[in-house]
Amino acid sequence: MTSISNRLQVILSAIQAAKRPEHAAQSVQLLAVSKAQSATAIREAYAAGQRHFGENYLQEALDKQAQLSDLAITWHFIGPIQSNKTQLIAQHFDWVHGIDRPKIAMRLNDARAKHSKPLQVCVQVNISQEPSKSGVLVADLEALVATIARLPHLQLRGLMAIPAPSQNINIQTQQFKQVRECYDNLLAKAYALDTLSMGMSDDYPIAIQQGATIVRIGSALFGARK
Ligand SMILES: *Cc1c(COP(=O)(O)O)cnc(C)c1O
C-alpha cells in the first residue's frame, strides 16, 4: 500500500470513530484538499477510492483537471472567490464552498451552464467575526442564504467555516458549535440544507462531534504542502 492509501484508511477510520451515536446514520464525507499537491498524488488517492477533491487556486486547479480528465472526480472549489474568476469556477467545478456575498452568488449563477446540474454551494460563515477573515458575518447570513435560494443555477447545500486557529479544544468545540447553531437556525426556517463543511487536518474529529458532514483534509492525507 502507498502512504497516501494508508493515510486515507486511517482518516476514514478516525471519521467513523469521531461520530456521535446520534449522528450514526449521517454520512460524513472526506474532501481531499489537494492544493499544492501533484496530479500524481491525486491519482494515488483516487486509486485508493477517494473521489472528492478540493482546490483553492483556480489556475493550479485547471492545470490538474486537464491532466486528470480521465478520472471521475467531483471537484470542489474551496478558496476565496474573486469576482473575475466566477466564470471559470462555475464552468469547471461541481461544488463551491466559499460564497460570502450576493455579488459572487449572482455571478456564479449567471455563469453556470443552463443545461448543467446546478452548482452545489455552501455559504462561508465568519464565525470568529474577525473583519480580516473571509466569510459572511452571522448578522448578514440569512439575507445571503435567502438570495442564493432564489437563484436557479445554484443549489444551496449548507454552510462552510474556517474557525480561527486554536490549540484549545474548548475553544475549537465552541466555534464549531456556533456554526452548527447557525445551520440549525436556517433548518428551523425551512431551508433545505444537508451540508456542514467544517474541520481540517488538525481539528476534524472535533468538527465531526459538532455535526460536520464534510471534513476538508489536506496535509493529514497528502503530507506537508511544498
Ligand atoms: C488548505 C485548506 C484545508 C486543508 O487544510 P489542512 O490543514 O492541510 O488539512 C481545508 N480547507 C480550506 C478552505 C483550506 O484552504
Tab-separated table of N, CA, C and O and ligand atoms in Angstrom, residues 33 35 56 78 160 162 200-201 216-219 225, ligand 1:
chain	number	residue	atom	x	y	z
A	33	VAL	N	-8.170	17.719	0.226
A	33	VAL	CA	-7.717	19.050	-0.204
A	33	VAL	C	-6.344	18.906	-0.864
A	33	VAL	O	-5.342	18.649	-0.205
A	35	LYS	N	-4.672	21.129	-2.880
A	35	LYS	CA	-3.893	22.319	-3.260
A	35	LYS	C	-2.407	22.068	-2.983
A	35	LYS	O	-2.068	21.429	-1.968
A	56	ASN	N	-7.903	25.314	-4.055
A	56	ASN	CA	-8.055	26.721	-3.648
A	56	ASN	C	-7.707	27.727	-4.725
A	56	ASN	O	-8.149	28.870	-4.657
A	78	ILE	N	-12.637	25.565	-2.960
A	78	ILE	CA	-12.764	25.915	-1.542
A	78	ILE	C	-12.027	27.197	-1.170
A	78	ILE	O	-12.022	27.598	-0.011
A	160	MET	N	-20.185	26.571	5.336
A	160	MET	CA	-18.771	26.223	5.451
A	160	MET	C	-18.132	27.206	6.410
A	160	MET	O	-18.556	28.370	6.486
A	162	ILE	N	-14.183	28.235	8.526
A	162	ILE	CA	-12.780	28.017	8.907
A	162	ILE	C	-12.574	28.793	10.201
A	162	ILE	O	-12.246	29.976	10.173
A	200	MET	N	-10.570	20.474	9.571
A	200	MET	CA	-9.407	20.262	8.717
A	200	MET	C	-8.479	19.264	9.417
A	200	MET	O	-8.871	18.644	10.419
A	201	SER	N	-7.252	19.109	8.909
A	201	SER	CA	-6.372	18.049	9.440
A	201	SER	C	-6.240	18.077	10.957
A	201	SER	O	-6.214	17.031	11.608
A	216	ARG	N	-12.650	18.793	5.407
A	216	ARG	CA	-11.728	19.150	4.315
A	216	ARG	C	-10.299	18.907	4.793
A	216	ARG	O	-9.788	19.658	5.620
A	217	ILE	N	-9.676	17.846	4.294
A	217	ILE	CA	-8.398	17.418	4.852
A	217	ILE	C	-7.308	17.387	3.789
A	217	ILE	O	-7.459	16.730	2.755
A	218	GLY	N	-6.225	18.124	4.043
A	218	GLY	CA	-5.107	18.185	3.116
A	218	GLY	C	-3.881	17.474	3.648
A	218	GLY	O	-3.585	16.325	3.296
A	219	SER	N	-3.154	18.156	4.538
A	219	SER	CA	-1.847	17.639	4.954
A	219	SER	C	-1.904	16.271	5.651
A	219	SER	O	-0.991	15.457	5.477
A	225	ARG	N	2.448	20.386	2.619
A	225	ARG	CA	2.461	21.023	1.303
A	225	ARG	C	3.836	21.584	0.996
A	225	ARG	O	4.509	22.092	1.880
B	1	LIG	C1	-5.891	24.205	2.933
B	1	LIG	C2	-7.305	24.113	3.336
B	1	LIG	C3	-7.800	22.982	4.004
B	1	LIG	C4	-6.942	21.801	4.418
B	1	LIG	O1	-6.004	22.150	5.382
B	1	LIG	P1	-5.135	21.021	6.133
B	1	LIG	O2	-4.777	21.658	7.402
B	1	LIG	O3	-3.965	20.758	5.246
B	1	LIG	O4	-5.992	19.828	6.291
B	1	LIG	C5	-9.154	22.943	4.297
B	1	LIG	N1	-9.976	23.952	3.966
B	1	LIG	C6	-9.534	25.047	3.334
B	1	LIG	C7	-10.507	26.120	2.985
B	1	LIG	C8	-8.188	25.169	3.009
B	1	LIG	O5	-7.767	26.288	2.396
